[in-house]
XYZ file of C-alpha atoms in Angstrom:
602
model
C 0.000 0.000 0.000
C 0.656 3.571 -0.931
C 0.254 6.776 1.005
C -2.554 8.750 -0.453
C -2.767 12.225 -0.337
C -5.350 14.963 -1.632
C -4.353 17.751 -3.295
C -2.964 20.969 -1.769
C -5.195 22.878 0.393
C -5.537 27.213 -0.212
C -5.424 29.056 2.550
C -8.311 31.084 1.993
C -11.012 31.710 -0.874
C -8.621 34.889 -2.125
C -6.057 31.961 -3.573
C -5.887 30.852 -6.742
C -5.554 27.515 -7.835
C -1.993 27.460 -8.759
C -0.309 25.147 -6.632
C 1.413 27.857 -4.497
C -2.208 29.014 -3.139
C -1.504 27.993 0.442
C 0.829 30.397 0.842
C -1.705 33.198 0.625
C -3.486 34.117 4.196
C -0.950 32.362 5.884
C 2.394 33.388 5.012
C 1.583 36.266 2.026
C -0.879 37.871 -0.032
C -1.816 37.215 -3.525
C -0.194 40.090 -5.057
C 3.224 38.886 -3.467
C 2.847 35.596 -4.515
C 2.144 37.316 -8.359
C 5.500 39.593 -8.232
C 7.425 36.257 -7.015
C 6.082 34.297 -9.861
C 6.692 36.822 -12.557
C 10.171 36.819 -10.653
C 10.480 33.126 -11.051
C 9.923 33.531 -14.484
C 12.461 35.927 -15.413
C 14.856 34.157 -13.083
C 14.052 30.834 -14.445
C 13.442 29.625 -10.587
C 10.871 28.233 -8.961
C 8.264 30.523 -6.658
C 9.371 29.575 -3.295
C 12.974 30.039 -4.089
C 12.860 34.071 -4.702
C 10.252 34.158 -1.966
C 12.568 32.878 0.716
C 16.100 34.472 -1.766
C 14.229 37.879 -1.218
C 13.052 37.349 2.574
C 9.225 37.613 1.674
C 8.757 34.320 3.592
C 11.382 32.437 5.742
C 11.912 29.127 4.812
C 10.657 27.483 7.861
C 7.306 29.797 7.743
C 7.371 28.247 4.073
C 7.877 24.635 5.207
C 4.875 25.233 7.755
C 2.996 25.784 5.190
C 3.813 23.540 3.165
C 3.542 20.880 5.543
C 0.110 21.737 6.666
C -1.114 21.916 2.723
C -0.405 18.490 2.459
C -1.268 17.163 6.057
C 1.960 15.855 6.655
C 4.794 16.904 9.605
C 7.863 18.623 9.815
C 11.035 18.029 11.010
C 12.102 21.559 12.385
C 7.886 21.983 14.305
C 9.551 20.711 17.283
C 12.897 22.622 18.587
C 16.017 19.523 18.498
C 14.319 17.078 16.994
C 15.738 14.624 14.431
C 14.694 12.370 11.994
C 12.850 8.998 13.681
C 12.475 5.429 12.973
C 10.606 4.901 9.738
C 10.223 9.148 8.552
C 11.482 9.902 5.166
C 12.902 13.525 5.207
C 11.864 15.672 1.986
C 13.402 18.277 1.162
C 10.668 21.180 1.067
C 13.137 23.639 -1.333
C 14.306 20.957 -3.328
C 11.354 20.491 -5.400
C 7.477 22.241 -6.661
C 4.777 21.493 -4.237
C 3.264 19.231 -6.306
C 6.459 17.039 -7.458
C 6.675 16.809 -3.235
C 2.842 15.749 -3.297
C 3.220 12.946 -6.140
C 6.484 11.806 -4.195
C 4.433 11.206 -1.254
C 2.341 9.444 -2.899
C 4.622 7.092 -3.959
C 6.115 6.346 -0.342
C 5.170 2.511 1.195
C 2.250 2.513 3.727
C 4.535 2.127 7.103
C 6.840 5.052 6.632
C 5.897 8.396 7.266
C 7.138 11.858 5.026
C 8.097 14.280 6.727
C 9.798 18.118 5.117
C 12.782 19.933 6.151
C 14.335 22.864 5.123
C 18.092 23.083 3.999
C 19.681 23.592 6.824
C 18.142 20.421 8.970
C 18.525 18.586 5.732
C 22.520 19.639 6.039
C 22.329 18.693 9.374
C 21.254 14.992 8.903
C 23.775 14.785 6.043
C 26.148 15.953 7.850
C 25.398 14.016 11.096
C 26.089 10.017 9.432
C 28.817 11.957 6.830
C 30.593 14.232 9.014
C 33.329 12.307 10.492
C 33.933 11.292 6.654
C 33.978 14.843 5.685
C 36.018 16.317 8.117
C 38.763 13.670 7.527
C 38.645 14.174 3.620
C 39.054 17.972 4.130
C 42.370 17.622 6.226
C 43.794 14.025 4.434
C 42.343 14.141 1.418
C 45.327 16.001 -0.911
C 47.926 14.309 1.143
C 46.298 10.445 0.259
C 45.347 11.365 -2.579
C 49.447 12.669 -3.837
C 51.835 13.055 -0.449
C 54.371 15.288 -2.452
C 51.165 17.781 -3.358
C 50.602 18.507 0.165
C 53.082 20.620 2.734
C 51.980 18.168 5.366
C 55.562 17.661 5.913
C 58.236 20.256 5.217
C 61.519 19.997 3.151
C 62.846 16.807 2.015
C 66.341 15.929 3.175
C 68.507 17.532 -0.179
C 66.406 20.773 -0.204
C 67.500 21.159 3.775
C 71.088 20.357 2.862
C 70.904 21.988 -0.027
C 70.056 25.137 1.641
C 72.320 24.768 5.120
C 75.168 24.328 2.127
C 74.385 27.502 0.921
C 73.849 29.113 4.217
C 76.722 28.058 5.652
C 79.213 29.087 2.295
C 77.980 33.204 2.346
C 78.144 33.344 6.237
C 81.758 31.529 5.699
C 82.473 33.611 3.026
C 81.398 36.847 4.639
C 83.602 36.231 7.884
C 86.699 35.176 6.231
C 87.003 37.580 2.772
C 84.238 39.793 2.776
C 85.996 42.046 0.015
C 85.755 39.229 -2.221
C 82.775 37.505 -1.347
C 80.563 40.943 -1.905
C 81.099 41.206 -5.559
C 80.462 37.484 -6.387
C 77.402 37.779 -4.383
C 76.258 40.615 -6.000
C 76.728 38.603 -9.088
C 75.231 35.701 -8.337
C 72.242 37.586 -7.588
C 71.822 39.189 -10.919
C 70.100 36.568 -12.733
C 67.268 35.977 -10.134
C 66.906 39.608 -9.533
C 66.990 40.299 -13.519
C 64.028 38.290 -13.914
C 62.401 40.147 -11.156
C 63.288 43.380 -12.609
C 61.798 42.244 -16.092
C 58.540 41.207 -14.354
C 57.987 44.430 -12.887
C 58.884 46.481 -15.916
C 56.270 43.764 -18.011
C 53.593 44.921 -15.172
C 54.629 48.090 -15.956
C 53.439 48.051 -19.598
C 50.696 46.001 -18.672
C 49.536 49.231 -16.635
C 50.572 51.534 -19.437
C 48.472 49.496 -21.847
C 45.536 49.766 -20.095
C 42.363 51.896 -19.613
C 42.046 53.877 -16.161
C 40.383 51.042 -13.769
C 36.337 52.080 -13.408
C 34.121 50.227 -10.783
C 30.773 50.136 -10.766
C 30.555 48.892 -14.851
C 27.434 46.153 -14.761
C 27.296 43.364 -17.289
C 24.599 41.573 -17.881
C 25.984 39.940 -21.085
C 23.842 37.008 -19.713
C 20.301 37.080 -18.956
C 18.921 36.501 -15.426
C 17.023 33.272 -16.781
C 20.053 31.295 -18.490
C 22.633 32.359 -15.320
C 23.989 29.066 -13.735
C 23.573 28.505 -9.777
C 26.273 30.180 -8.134
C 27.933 29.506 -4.594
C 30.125 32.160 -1.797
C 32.256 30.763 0.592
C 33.026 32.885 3.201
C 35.115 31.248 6.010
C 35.224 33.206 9.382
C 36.975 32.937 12.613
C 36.321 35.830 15.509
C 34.587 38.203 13.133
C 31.929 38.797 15.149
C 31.904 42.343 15.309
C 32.046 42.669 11.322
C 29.272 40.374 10.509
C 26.735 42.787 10.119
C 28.639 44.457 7.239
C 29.422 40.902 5.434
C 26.176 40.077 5.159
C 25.189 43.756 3.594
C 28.191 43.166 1.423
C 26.802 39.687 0.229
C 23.472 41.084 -0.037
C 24.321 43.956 -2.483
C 26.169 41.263 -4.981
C 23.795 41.940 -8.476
C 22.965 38.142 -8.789
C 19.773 36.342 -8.648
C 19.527 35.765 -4.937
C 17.699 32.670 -5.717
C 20.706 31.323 -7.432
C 23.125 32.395 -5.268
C 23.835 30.637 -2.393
C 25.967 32.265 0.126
C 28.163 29.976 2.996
C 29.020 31.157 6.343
C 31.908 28.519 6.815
C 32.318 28.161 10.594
C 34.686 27.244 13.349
C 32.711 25.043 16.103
C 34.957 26.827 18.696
C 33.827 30.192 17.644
C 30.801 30.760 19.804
C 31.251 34.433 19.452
C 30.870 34.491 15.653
C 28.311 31.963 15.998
C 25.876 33.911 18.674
C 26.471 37.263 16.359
C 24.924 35.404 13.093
C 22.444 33.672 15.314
C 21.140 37.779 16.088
C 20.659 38.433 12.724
C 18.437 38.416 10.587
C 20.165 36.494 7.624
C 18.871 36.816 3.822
C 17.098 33.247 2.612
C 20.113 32.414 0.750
C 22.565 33.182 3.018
C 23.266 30.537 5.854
C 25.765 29.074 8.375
C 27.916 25.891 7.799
C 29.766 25.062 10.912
C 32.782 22.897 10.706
C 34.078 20.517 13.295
C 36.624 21.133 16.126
C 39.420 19.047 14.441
C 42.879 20.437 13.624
C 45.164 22.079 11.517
C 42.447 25.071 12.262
C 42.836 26.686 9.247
C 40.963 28.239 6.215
C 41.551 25.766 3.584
C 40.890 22.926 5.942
C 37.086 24.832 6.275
C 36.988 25.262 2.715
C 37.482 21.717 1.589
C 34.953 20.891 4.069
C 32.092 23.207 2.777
C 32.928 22.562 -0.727
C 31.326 19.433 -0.402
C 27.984 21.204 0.291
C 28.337 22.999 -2.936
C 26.041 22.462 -5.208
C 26.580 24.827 -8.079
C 28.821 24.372 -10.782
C 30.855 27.378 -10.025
C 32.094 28.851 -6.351
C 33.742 32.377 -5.308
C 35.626 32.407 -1.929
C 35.617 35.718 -0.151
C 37.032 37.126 2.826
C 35.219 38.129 5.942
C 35.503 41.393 5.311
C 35.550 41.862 1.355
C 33.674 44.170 -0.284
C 33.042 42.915 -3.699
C 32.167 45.274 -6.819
C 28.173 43.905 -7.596
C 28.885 42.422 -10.778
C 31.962 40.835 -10.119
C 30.022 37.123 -10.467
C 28.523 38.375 -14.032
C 31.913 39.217 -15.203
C 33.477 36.282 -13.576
C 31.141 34.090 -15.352
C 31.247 36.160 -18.687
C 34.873 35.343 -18.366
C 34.433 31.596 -17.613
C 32.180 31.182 -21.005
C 34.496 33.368 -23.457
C 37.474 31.701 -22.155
C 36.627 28.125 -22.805
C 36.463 25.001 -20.549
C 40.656 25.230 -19.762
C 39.576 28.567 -17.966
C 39.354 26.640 -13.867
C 39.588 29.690 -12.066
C 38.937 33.776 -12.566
C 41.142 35.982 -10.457
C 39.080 39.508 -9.262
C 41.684 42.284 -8.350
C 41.672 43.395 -4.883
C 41.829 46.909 -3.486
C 41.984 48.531 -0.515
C 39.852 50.901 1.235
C 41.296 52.364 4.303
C 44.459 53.803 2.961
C 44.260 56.946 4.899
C 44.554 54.938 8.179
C 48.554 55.474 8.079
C 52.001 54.704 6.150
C 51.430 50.795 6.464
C 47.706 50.869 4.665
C 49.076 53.385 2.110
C 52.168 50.974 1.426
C 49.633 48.123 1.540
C 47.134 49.930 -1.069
C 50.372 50.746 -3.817
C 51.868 46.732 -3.217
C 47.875 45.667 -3.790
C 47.497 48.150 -7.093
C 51.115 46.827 -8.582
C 50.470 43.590 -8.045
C 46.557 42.725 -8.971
C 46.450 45.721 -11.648
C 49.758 44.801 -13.445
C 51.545 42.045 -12.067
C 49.207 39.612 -12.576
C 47.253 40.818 -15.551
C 51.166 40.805 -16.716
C 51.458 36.886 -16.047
C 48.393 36.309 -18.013
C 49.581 37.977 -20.976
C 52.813 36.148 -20.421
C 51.428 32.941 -20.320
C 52.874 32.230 -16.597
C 50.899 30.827 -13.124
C 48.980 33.396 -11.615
C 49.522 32.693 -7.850
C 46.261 33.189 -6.542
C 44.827 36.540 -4.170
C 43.258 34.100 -1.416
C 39.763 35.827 -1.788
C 37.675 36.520 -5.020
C 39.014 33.647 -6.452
C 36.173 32.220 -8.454
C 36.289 28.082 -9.537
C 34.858 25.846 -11.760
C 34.008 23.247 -9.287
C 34.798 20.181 -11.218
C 38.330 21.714 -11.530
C 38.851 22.241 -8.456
C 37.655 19.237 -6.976
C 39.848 17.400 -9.502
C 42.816 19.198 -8.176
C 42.545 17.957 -4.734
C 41.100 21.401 -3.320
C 43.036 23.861 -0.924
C 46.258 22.328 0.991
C 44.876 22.505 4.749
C 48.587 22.106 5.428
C 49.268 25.288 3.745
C 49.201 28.727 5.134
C 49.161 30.457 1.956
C 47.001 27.826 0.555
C 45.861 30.312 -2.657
C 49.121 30.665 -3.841
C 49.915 26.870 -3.758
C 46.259 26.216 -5.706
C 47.599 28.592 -8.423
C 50.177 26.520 -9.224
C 48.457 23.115 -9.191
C 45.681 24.217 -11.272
C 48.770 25.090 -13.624
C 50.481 22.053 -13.105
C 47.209 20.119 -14.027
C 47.088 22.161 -17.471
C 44.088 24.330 -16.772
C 44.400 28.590 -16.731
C 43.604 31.392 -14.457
C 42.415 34.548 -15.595
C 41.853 37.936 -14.326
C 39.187 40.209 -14.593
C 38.968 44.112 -14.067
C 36.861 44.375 -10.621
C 37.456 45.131 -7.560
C 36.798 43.437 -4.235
C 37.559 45.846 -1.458
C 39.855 44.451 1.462
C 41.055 46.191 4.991
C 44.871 46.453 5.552
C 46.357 46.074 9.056
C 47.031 49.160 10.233
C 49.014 47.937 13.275
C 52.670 47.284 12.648
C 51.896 43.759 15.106
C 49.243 42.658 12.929
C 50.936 43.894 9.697
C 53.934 41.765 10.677
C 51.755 38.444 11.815
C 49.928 38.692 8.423
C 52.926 38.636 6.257
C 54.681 35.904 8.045
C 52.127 33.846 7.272
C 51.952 34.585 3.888
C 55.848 34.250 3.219
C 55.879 30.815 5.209
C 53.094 29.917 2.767
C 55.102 30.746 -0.435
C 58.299 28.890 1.206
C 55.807 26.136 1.947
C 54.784 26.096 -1.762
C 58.151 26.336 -3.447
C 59.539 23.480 -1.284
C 56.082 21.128 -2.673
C 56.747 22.242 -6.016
C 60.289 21.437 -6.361
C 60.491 18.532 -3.788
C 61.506 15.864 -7.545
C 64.605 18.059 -7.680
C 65.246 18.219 -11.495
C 62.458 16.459 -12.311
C 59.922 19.279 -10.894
C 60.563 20.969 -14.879
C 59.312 17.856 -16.406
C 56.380 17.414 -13.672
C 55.212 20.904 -14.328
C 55.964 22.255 -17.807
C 58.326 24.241 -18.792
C 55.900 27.826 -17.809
C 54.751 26.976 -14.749
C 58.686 25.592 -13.637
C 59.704 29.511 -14.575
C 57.180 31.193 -13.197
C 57.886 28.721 -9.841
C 61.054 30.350 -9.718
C 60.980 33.673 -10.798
C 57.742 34.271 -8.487
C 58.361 32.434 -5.922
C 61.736 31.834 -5.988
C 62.807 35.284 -6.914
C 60.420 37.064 -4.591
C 61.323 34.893 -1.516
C 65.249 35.388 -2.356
C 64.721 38.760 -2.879
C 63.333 39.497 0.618
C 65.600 37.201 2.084
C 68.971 39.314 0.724
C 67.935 42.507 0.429
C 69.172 43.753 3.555
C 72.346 42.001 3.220
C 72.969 43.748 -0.345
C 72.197 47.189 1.928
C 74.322 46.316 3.909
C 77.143 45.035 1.252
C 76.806 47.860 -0.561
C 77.055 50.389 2.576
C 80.029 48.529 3.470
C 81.507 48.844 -0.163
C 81.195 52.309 0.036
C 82.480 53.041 3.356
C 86.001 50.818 2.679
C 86.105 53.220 -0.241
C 85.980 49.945 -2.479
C 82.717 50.633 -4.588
C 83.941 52.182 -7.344
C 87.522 51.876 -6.627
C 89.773 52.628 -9.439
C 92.376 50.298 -8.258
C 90.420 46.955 -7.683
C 90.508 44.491 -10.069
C 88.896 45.189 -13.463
C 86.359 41.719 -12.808
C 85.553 43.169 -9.358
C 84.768 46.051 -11.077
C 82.085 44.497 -13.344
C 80.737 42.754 -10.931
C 79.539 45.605 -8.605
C 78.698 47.566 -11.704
C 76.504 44.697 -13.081
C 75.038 44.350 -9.646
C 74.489 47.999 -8.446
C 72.900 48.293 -11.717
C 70.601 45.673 -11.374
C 70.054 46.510 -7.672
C 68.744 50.050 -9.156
C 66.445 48.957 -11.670
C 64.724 46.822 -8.807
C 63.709 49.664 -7.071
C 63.071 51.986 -10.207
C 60.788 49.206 -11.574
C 59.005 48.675 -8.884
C 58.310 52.481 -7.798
C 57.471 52.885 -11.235
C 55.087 50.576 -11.443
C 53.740 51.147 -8.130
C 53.266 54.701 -8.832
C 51.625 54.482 -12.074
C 49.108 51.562 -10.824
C 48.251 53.710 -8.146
C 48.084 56.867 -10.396
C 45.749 54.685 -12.917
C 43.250 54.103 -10.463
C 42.364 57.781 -9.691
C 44.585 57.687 -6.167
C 47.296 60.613 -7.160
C 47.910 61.484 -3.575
C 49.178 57.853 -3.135
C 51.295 58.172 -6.155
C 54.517 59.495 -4.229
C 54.275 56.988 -1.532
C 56.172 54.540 -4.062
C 59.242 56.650 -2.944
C 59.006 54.937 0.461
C 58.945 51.159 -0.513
C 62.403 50.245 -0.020
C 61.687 51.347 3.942
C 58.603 48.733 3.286
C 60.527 45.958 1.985
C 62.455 46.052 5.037
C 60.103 45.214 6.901
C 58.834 42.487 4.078
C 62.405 41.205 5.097
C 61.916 40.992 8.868
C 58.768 39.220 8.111
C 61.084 36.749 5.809
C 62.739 35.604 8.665
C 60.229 35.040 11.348
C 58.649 33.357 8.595
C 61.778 30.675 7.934
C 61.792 30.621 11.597
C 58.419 29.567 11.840
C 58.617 27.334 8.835
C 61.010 25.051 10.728
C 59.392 25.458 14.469
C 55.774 25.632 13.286
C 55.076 24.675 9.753
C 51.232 25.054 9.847
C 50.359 27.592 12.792
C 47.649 30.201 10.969
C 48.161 33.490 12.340
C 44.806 35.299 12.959
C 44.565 38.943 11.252
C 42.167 41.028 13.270
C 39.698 42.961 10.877
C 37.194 45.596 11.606
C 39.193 48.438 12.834
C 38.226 50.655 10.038
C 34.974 52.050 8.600
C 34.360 49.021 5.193
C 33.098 51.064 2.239
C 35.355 53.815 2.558
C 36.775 53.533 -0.699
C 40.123 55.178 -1.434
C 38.840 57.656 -4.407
C-alpha cells in the first residue's frame, strides 16, 4: 500500500488555484505571490525560491505551510528534533509542491514523510557523513598525492641543499668579505633580472591599459540562463564585522535565488556563531559550521564546505571583502568566453582604508602593482597566476579534480595557483574590484605577512620537492614562473638587507667604485648595483603608475618609500623561515574591523 494524499489545500477563498495558493493568508498575499512568480519567471526559478532568496517568507514559515497543505509533519515543528524510525525527510526547497505531493504518494504505507528545510537537511547529512567529511578535508590532498601537500616540510637535499648555501655566504662573509661581496652581487643578478623584467612587463601592462572604473554592470547574460552560483566565506572571531558581510553579500547583483551564500564556521567560535544567530540572515545566506578538528585553518574549512556545494561554479571571499556587484557576471562572462581550460577567474583586490597610516598606504600601492599589473602581466605572459586568497572564483569540477586547498598550507591560494597550472588548466583575471582592509598595526601587519611568506616557502619546497624532475612534472611555464615568483620574490626578501648592507660597506672601505680593484671586481659591482637600481626603479614605477591609474594621485609618491617597506617584508622573511622550521602550519589570525568598510580610497 501507498500513502494517499489529496491535493494541496488554499489558505483562503482569495487563492488561486496554482499550486502555491496555500501560501496566501498564511504566510503572504496574492499580489506577493504574483510579483514572485513573474520573478520566477524571469529568473528561471521556482516561486518559493525568490520568496525565501528575497526574505518575503522564511523558509521554515514556508515549510509550515507547506507541511500543513499536504497534512503531513515537519522536522524543524519541534525545537532539536531529528529524523525517527521509519520518517522519510523531503526536502521542502528541493522540489514544486506538487512534485513533493506525487512523491508522497509514492512512499510505502509504514513510513511516514516528513519536510525539512536546507539547513536540517545539512544537518542529517552531515550528522552520518561528518566524520567522513572532516577527515577528507584535512587528508584528502595528502592520500590522494603526499608530495602535493606541505603536510611535511623539506625533504632531506632541499635542507642540505640550503644549510650548504647558508653556511658558504656566512663563511664567506667572515673570512674575505671584500671578495665575497662582488660574487654575491653577481650571483644575484640573474634571479633579480628576472624580477626586474617582471615588474617592468607589469609596468606596460599598466601603461596598456584603460584607467580602472568600478561600478561597470554586465549583464551579457540574462537573469534566466545564469547558472547557480555559490560564496564561501570562512570566518573565525569576526563577530563584530558580521553585520557588514552580510550587507556586502546582499548587495552582490545576482539572482539571490541562485546564489547561495556559505558562512563557513569554526565550532569553537561561539562568538561568531551567537552574532549570526542575532541576525536576521537573507534566505540564501546561511551558516555551515565545521568541526573542532585540527590544523584550524581556512583551507581545511573550505574543503569541508565545498562538499555542500552544489553549483557548478564557487567564489571564496574574505570576511571582510567588499566585492564590486557584478563581479560574479563578469566572472562568469569570463568563464564562457574563455573556454572550458579557464578553472579559475582571479578579481583584483583593493583597498579601502588607505588613509589609516604609512602601512595601509604601502599596503594599497603593493595591492594596485600587483593585482592591476603584475598579474594581468602573467596572463599575458602565459605564466601561473599565484592566486589573491579571496575573489578567487572556480569551476568546481576543476577544483575538486585538483585535490582542493592544501589545509597544510598557510598560503594555501598561492599553492592552488600553481596546481591548477600544473594540471594544465588557466587562471584569468578580470577588471573588478573586491575591497579588502589592511592592518594598520605594525603587530598585525607583521603576523599577516609571516604567514603569507611561510606559505610561499611552503609552496616552493612542494613544487620542487623531484629536484630536477619538478621541470618535467610541471611544464616548462609553470617551472619559470615557480622560480621567478616564488623563488625570486622569496630570495629577494631574504637578501635585500644584506645587499644594503654590502653595498654600505663597499662604500664606506672606499671599495665601490675603486679605481684600483681588479677590473672583474669592477664588473661585478657595476653589473650588480645596476641591477640593484632597476629593482627599485621598476618597482616604484610601477607602483606609482598603478596607483596613479586608479584615480589615487595622492598615493602616487608613496612609491618613494617602498624600499623602507621591503624592510620590513624582510623581517617578516625571517620570522617566517623561523616559523617554517618550528611551526610549519600555525595560521596566524589577522584582526579585521578596525576601520569604517566602504570607505573607498577615491
Amino acid at each position: 500500500m501507498r500513502q494517499r494524499i489529496g491535493p494541496l489545500r488554499a489558505a483562503s477563498a482569495e487563492a488561486s488555484t496554482g499550486e502555491y495558493a496555500f501560501l496566501v493568508g498564511r504566510a503572504i498575499d496574492a499580489a506577493t505571490l504574483r510579483k514572485a512568480e513573474r520573478i520566477a519567471v524571469e529568473w528561471a526559478v521556482l516561486p518559493h525560491e525568490v520568496l525565501i532568496a528575497l526574505g518575503w517568507i522564511d523558509e521554515r514559515e514556508y515549510v509550515a505551510a507547506l507541511g500543513a497543505a499536504l497534512g503531513i509533519d515537519w522536522l524543524g515543528r519541534t525545537p532539536g528534533r531529528t529524523q525517527g524510525a521509519g520518517e522519510v525527510v523531503i526536502s521542502a526547497y528541493a522540489m514544486r509542491p506538487q512534485v513533493i505531493r506525487e512523491r508522497i504518494s509514492l512512499i510505502p504505507t509504514g513510513q511516514q514523510p516528513v519536510l525539512a528545510t536546507r539547513r536540517e537537511v545539512d544537518a542529517i547529512h552531515m550528522a552520518g557523513a561528518e566524520a567522513a567529511l572532516i577527515d577528507h578535508a584535512i587528508e584528502g590532498l595528502w592520500r590522494a598525492n603526499p608530495r602535493a601537500s606541505a603536510r611535511y616540510g623539506a625533504e632531506t637535499w632541499q635542507a642540505l641543499v640550503a644549510a650548504a648555501v647558508a653556511g658558504l655566504f656566512l663563511g664567506g662573509v667572515a673570512v674575505a668579505p671584500e671578495i665575497v661581496a662582488p660574487f654575491v652581487m653577481a650571483l644575484l643578478t640573474l634571479p633579480f633580472l628576472c624580477v626586474v623584467l617582471l615588474r617592468t612587463a607589469a609596468l606596460a601592462e599598466l601603461l596598456r591599459q584603460r584607467r580602472v572604473k568600478g561600478g561597470e554592470m554586465l549583464r551579457s547574460v540574462p537573469d534566466a540562463e545564469l547558472p547557480r552560483y555559490s560564496a564561501l566565506v570562512p570566518l573565525y572571531r569576526e563577530a563584530e564585522i558580521v553585520p557588514d558581510l552580510v550587507e556586502a553579500m546582499a548587495a552582490i547583483d545576482y539572482p539571490s535565488a541562485k546564489l547561495e551564500i556559505l558562512l563557513v564556521l569554526e565550532a569553537s567560535d561561539t562568538d561568531t556563531r551567537e552574532a549570526l544567530a542575532g541576525l536576521d540572515l537573507p534566505g540564501n545566506i546561511r551558516p555551515v559550521v565545521v568541526p573542532e578538528k585540527g590544523p584550524r585553518t581556512k583551507p581545511k574549512a573550505l574543503n569541508y564546505a565545498l562538499e555542500l556545494v552544489k553549483s557548478p561554479y564557487v567564489v571564496v571571499y574574505d570576511a571582510e571583502d567588499i566585492p564590486e556587484p557584478d563581479q560574479l557576471r563578469r566572472a562568469l562572462a569570463t568563464f564562457m568566453k574563455g573556454g572550458s581550460e579557464i578553472a579559475c577567474v582571479q578579481a583584483r583586490l583593493g583597498i579601502h582604508n588607505a588613509r589609516q597610516g604609512w602601512l595601509a598606504r604601502q599596503f594599497t600601492i603593493e595591492y594596485a602593482s600587483l593585482f592591476d599589473g603584475q598579474l594581468p602581466a602573467l596572463q599575458r605572459l602565459g605564466l601561473p597566476i599565484p592566486l589573491g586568497g579571496t575573489s578567487n572564483h572556480f569551476r568546481v569540477d576543476r577544483l575538486k579534480q585538483v585535490g582542493g586547498w592544501d589545509p597544510y598550507n598557510v598560503t594555501e591560494d598561492a599553492d592552488l595557483g600553481f596546481r591548477l597550472a600544473r594540471a594544465g588548466y588557466r587562471t584569468l583575471t578580470i577588471p573588478t574590484t573586491t575591497w579588502e582592509e589592511a592592518p594598520i598595526a605594525l603587530g598585525s601587519w607583521v603576523r599577516q605577512r609571516t604567514r603569507w611568506l611561510k606559505g610561499w616557502m611552503q609552496t616552493y619546497l612542494v613544487h620542487t620537492r623531484r629536484g630536477a624532475g619538478s621541470r618535467r612534472a610541471l611544464g616548462w611555464r609553470t617551472w619559470l614562473g615557480l622560480h621567478v615568483l616564488m623563488g625570486g620574490m622569496l630570495l629577494s626578501a631574504l637578501v635585500h638587507p644584506f645587499v644594503l648592507v654590502a653595498i654600505a660597506w663597499l662604500a664606506l672601505s672606499g671599495d665601490l667604485l675603486a679605481p684600483d680593484a681588479e677590473i672583474w671586481e669592477r664588473v661585478l659591482v657595476w653589473i650588480g648595483l645596476a641591477n640593484f637600481a632597476l629593482g627599485y626603479a621598476s618597482a616604484m614605477l610601477a607602483a606609482a603608475v598603478a596607483s596613479w591609474r586608479r584615480g589615487w594621485r595622492w598615493l602616487s609618491l608613496e612609491a618613494l618609500l617602498m624600499p623602507v617597506y621591503w624592510l620590513l617584508i624582510s623581517l617578516a622573511s625571517y620570522r617566517a623561515l623561523l616559523q617554517l622550521i618550528s611551526a610549519p602550519h600555525l595560521w596566524e589570525k589577522t584582526a579585521h574591523g578596525h576601520s569604517r568598510a566602504g570607505k573607498h580610497n577615491g
